[in-house]
XYZ file of C-alpha atoms in Angstrom:
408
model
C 46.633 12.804 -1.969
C 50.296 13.562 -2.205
C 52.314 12.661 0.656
C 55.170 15.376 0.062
C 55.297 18.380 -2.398
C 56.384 16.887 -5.944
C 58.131 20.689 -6.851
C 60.515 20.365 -3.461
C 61.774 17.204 -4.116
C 64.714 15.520 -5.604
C 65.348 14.087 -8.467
C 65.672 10.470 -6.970
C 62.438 11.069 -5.154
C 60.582 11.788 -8.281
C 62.442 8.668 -9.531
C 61.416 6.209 -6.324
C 57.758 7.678 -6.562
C 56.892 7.294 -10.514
C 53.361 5.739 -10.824
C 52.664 6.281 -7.173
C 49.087 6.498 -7.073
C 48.444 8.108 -3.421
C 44.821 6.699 -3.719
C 46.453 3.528 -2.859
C 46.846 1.955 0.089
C 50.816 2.839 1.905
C 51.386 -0.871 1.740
C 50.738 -1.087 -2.361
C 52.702 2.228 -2.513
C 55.717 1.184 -0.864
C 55.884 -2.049 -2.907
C 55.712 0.096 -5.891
C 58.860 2.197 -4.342
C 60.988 -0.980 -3.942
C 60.658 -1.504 -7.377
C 61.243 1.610 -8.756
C 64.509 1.713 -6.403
C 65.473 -1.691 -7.646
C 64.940 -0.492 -10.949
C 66.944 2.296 -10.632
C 70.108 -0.077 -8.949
C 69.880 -2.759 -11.664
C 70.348 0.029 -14.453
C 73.277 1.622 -11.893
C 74.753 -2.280 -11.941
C 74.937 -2.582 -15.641
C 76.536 1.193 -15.862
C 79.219 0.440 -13.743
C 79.927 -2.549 -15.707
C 80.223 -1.248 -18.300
C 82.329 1.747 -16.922
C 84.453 -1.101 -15.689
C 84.710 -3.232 -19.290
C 85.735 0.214 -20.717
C 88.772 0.277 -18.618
C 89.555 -3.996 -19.117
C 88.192 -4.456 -22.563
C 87.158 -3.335 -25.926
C 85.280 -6.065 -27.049
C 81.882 -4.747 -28.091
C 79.708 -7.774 -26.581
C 80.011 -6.879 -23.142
C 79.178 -3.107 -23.857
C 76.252 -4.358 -25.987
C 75.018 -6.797 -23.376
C 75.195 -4.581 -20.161
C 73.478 -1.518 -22.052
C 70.348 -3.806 -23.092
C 70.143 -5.067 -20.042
C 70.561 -1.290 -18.549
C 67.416 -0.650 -21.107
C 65.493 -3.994 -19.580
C 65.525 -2.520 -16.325
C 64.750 1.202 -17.236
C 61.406 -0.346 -18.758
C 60.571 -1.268 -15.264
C 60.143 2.194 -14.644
C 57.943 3.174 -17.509
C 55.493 0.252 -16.860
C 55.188 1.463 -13.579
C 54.510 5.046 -14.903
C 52.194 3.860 -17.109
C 50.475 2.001 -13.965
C 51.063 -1.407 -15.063
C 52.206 -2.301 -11.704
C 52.343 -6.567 -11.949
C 54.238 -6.249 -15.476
C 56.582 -3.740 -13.878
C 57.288 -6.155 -11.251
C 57.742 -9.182 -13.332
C 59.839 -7.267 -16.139
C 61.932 -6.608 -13.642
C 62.512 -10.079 -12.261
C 63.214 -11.009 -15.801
C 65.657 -8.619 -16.426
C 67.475 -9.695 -12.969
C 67.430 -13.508 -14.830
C 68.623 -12.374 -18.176
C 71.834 -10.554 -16.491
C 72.463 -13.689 -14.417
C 72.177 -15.894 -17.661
C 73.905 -13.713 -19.863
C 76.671 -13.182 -17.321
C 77.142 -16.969 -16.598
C 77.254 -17.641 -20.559
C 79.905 -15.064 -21.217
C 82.152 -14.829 -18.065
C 81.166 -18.256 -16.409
C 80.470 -19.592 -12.905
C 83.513 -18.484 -11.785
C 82.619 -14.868 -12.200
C 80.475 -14.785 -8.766
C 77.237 -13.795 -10.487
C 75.109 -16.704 -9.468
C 75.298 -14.714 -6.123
C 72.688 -11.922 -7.646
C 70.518 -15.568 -7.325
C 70.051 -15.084 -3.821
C 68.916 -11.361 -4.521
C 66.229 -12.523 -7.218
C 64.410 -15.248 -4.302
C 63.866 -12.543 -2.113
C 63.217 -9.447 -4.507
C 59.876 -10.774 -6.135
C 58.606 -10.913 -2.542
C 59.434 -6.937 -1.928
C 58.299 -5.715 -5.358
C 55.087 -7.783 -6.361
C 51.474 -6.111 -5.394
C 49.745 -8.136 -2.645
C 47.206 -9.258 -6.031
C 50.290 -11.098 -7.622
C 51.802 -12.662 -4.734
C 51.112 -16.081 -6.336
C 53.627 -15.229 -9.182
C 55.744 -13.929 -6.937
C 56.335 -17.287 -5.080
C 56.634 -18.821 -8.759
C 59.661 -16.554 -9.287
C 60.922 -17.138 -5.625
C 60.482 -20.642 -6.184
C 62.508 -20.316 -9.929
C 65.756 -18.666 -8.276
C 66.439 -21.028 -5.788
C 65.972 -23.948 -8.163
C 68.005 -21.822 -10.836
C 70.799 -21.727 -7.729
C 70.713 -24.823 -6.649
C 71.332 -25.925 -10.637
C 73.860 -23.483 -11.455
C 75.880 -24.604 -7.967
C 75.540 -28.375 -9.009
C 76.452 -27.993 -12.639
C 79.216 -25.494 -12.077
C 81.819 -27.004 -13.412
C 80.200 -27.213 -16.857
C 79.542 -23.526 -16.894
C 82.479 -22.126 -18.238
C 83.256 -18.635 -19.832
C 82.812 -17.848 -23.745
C 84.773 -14.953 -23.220
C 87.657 -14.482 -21.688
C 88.627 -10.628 -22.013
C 87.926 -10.176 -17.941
C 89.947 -12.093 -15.311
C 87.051 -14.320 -13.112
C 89.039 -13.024 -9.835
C 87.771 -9.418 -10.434
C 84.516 -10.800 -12.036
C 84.192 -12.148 -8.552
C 84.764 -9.178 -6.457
C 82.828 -6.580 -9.141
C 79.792 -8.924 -8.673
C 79.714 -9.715 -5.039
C 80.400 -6.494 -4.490
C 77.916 -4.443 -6.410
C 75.112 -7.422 -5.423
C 76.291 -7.022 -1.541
C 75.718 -2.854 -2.386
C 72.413 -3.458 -4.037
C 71.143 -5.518 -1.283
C 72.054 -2.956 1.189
C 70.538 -0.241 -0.512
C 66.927 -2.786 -0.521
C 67.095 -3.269 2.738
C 67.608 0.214 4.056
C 64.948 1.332 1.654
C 62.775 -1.121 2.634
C 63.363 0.055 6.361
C 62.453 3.592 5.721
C 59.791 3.042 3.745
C 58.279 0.273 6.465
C 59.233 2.876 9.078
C 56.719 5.114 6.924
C 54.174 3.256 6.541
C 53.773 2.135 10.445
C 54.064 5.981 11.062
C 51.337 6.934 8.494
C 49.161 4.054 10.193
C 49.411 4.967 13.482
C 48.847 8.686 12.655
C 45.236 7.138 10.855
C 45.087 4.860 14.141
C 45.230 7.970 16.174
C 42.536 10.008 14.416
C 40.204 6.661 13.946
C 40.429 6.721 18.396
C 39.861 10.525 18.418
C 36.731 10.032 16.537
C 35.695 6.785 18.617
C 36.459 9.000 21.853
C 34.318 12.001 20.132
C 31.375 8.978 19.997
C 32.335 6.632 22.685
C 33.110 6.816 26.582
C 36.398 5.162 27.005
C 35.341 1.993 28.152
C 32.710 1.285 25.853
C 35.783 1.470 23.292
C 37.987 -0.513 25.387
C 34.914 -3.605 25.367
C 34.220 -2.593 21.700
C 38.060 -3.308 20.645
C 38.549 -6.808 22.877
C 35.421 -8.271 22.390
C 33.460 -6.612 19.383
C 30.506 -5.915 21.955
C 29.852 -4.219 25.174
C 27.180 -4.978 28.200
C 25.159 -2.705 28.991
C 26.110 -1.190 32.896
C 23.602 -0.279 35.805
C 25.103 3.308 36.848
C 23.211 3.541 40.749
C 24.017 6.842 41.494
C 24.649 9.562 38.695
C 23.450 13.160 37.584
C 21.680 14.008 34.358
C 21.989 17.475 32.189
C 19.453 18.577 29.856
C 18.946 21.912 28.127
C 17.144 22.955 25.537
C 16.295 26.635 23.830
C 12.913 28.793 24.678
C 10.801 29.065 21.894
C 13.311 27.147 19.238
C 10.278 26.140 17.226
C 9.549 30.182 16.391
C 13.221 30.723 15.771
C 13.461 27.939 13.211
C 11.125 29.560 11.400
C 12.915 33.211 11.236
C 16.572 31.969 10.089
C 17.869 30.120 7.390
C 19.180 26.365 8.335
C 22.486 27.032 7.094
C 22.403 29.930 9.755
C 20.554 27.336 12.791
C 23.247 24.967 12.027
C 26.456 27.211 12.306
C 25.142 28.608 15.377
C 23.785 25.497 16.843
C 27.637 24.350 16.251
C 29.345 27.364 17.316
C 27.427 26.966 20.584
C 27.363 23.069 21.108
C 30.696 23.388 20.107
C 31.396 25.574 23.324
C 29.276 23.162 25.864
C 31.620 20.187 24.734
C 34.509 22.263 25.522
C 32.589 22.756 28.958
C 32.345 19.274 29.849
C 35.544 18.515 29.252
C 36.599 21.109 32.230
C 33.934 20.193 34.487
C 34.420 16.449 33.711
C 30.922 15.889 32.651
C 30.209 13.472 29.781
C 28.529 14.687 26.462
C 25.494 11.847 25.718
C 24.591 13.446 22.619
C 22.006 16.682 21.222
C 18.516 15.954 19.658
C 17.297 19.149 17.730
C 18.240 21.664 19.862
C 18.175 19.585 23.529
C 21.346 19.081 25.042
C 21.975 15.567 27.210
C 24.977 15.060 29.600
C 25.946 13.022 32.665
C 28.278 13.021 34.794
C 29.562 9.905 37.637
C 29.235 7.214 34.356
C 32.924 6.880 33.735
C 34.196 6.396 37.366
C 32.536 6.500 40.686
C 32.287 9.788 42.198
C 30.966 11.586 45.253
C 30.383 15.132 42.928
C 28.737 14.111 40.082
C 25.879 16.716 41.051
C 27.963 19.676 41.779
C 30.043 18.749 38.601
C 26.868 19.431 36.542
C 25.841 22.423 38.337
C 29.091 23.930 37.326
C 28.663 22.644 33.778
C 25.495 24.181 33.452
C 26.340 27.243 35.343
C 29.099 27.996 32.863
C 26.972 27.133 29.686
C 24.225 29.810 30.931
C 27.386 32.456 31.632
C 28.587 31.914 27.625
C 25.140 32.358 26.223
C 24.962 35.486 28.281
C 28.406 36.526 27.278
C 27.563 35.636 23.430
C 24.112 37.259 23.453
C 26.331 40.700 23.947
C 27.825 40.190 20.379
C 25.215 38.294 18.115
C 22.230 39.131 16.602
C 20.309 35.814 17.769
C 19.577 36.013 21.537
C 19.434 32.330 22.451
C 17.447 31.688 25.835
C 18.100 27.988 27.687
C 16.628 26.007 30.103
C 18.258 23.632 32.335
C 17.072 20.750 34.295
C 18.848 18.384 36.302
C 18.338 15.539 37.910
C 20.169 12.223 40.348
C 19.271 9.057 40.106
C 20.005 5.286 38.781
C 20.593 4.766 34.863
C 21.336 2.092 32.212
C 24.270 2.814 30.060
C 24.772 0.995 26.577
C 25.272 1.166 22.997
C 22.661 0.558 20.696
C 22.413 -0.652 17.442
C 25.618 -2.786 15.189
C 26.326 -0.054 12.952
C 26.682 3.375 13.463
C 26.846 3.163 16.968
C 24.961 5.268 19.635
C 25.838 5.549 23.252
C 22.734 6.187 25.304
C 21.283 6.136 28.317
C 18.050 4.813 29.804
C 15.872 4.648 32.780
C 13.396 6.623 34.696
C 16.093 9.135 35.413
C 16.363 10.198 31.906
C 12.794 10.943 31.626
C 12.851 12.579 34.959
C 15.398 14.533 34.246
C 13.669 15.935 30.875
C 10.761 16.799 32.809
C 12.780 18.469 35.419
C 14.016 20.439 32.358
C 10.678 21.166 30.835
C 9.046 22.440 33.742
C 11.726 25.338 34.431
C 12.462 28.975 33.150
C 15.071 30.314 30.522
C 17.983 31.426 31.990
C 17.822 29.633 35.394
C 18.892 25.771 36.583
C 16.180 23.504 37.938
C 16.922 20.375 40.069
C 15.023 17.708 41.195
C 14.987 17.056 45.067
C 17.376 13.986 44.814
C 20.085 16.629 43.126
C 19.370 19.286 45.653
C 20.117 16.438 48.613
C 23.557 16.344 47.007
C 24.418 19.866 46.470
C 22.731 21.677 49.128
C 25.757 22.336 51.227
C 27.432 23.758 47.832
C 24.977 26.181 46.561
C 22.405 28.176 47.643
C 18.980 26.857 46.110
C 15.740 28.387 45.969
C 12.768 26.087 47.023
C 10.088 26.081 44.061
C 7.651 23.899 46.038
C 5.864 20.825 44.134
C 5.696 21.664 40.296
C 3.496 19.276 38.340
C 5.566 17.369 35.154
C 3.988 15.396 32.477
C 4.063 12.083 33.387
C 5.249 12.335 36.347
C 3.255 14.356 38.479
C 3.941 16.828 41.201
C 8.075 16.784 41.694
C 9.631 18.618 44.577
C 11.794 21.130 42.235
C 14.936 23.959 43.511
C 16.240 26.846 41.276
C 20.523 26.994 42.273
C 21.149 30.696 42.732
């Protein structure tokens, strides 16, 4: 996937993004973008030598030499177009060594060129593919020795042609090497600067969707330690709901259709506990599961839920104005003590478990579409925040006869 919009940009873009393959990681694309830009300055350093020989010289060697070595580095380009990323990378080391050599054996050491040395050590480092990084030490390895040589044995390099003057040899090549290296490193810079920038935008979206999954803190232990213990929550409130007679409606409507509105309404309840500060557990087929008092210790953790579920039976009611499917929900709620964990090493699933949970379904099970039904241990909480209607002791599967309240 394209990173910018190939018709908008410039030429030199174009020319810094040949063979870019955005499949690839940023890392291998911005190694392939210091080459192309060295690529591009090695065929800009032979040009303006040979703009400069025009003006010194008329002896057809140095023309000759600097536009085959202009040719040497253009090839770069088309290897890398052609996706041949490691020859790319080592034609153009070898065509930074054949303008060193050349230049030695025609204008000498005394033209400054074993300078452009220094640029071919670091260079093979900041164009080869993390795959060739053993050749790129070899040619790392092969400047400085080729430095070290030319500096010892400098005396016997001397020029075979003398139709430039060594002092402006000196300041074309320092110059135009210093240049060059500038140019690599603020390239380098920007495209570094890119990279961290495209990471931490993936970073970001990799959190969202752990904090779409996750509580917080189960993240946090997840990220330091790889695990997380499970937690003893002593006093918390569980949410269930789940639709009247969802078994019958399955049957009338297509699943495409079940799923978009399933969505469109889930969809809403997450929004829902977000504003009441209730946490999302997850859905099962139609059943909702929340809680609320797992992330932090809190004194409303009941009345939080009431509100939740409050607001949840106010948008189906709203909705059932304007859609053809009238959904009907019951809600059950229910305090008590809980084990939080994740389960599972891959694909994680936060969950919760205890006699509460099952409590809670039952409290769920046992009450009337449309209404919110809470255990006694909820109503003990609440009581002094909403008016409650006794329901007297309602038997539950399992469980027996539970003291159970309907919240006006």
């Amino acid at each position: 996937m394209s990173t910018y919009d190939k018709k908008k940009s410039g030429f030199f873009q174009r020319m810094v993004d040949i063979g870019a393959n955005y499949n690839s990681s940023y890392t291998e694309i911005r190694y392939l973008r210091v080459t192309n830009i060295a690529s591009i300055l090695g065929v800009i350093y032979n040009v303006i030598w040979m703009l400069i020989a025009l003006f010194l010289t008329d002896e057809l060697v140095i023309y000759g030499s600097n536009a085959l070595l202009g040719l040497m580095f253009l090839m770069a380009l088309i290897f890398n177009r052609k996706g041949w990323r490691v020859l790319a990378s080592i034609w153009l080391i070898l065509a930074s060594y054949m303008s060193v050599i050349l230049f030695l054996y025609l204008l000498g050491y005394s033209s400054g060129v074993a300078i452009v040395c220094f640029l071919i050590i670091i260079l093979p480092y900041m164009t080869f593919p993390r795959k060739a990084r053993d050749i790129a030490r070899v040619f790392s390895i092969l400047a400085c020795l080729t430095l070290i040589i030319t500096v010892i044995f400098q005396s016997n390099i001397t020029a075979h042609f003398d139709g430039l003057d060594s002092y402006i040899s000196q300041i074309v090549n320092i110059s135009i090497t210093g240049f060059i290296c500038l140019i690599l490193i603020s390239s380098l810079s920007v495209l570094i600067d890119k990279s961290e920038e495209s990471l931490m935008a993936e970073q970001k979206k990799s959190d969202d969707l752990l904090h779409n999954i996750l509580p917080a803190n189960i993240i946090r232990d997840l990220k330091e330690s790889g695990k997380t213990i499970p937690k003893r929550h002593k006093n918390i409130t569980v949410l269930f709901t789940d639709f009247e007679n969802f078994t019958k409606l399955v049957a009338s409507i297509s699943a495409i259709t079940l799923v978009n509105e399933l969505n469109d309404i889930f969809g809403r309840f997450d929004e829902i506990m977000e504003e009441t500060e209730v946490e999302k557990i997850e859905t099962i087929g139609d059943s909702y599961m929340a809680a609320c008092g797992l992330e932090k210790e809190m004194t409303n953790h009941a009345t939080n839920c009431i509100r939740a579920a409050q607001m949840m039976l106010s948008y189906l009611e709203e909705r059932n104005k304007s859609h053809e499917i009238k959904w009907k929900m019951r809600v059950g709620i229910h305090s008590g003590t809980v084990v939080a964990g994740v389960v599972g090493k891959k694909k994680f699933a936060y969950d919760l478990f205890g006699d509460t949970i099952n409590t809670a379904s039952r409290i769920e099970s046992a009450g009337e579409a449309g209404k919110i039904n809470i255990s006694s241990s909820t109503y003990e909480q609440i009581k002094n925040d909403f008016t409650c209607l006794s329901r007297g002791k309602i038997f539950a599967k399992g469980k027996g006869n539970l003291e159970m309240y309907f919240v006006n």
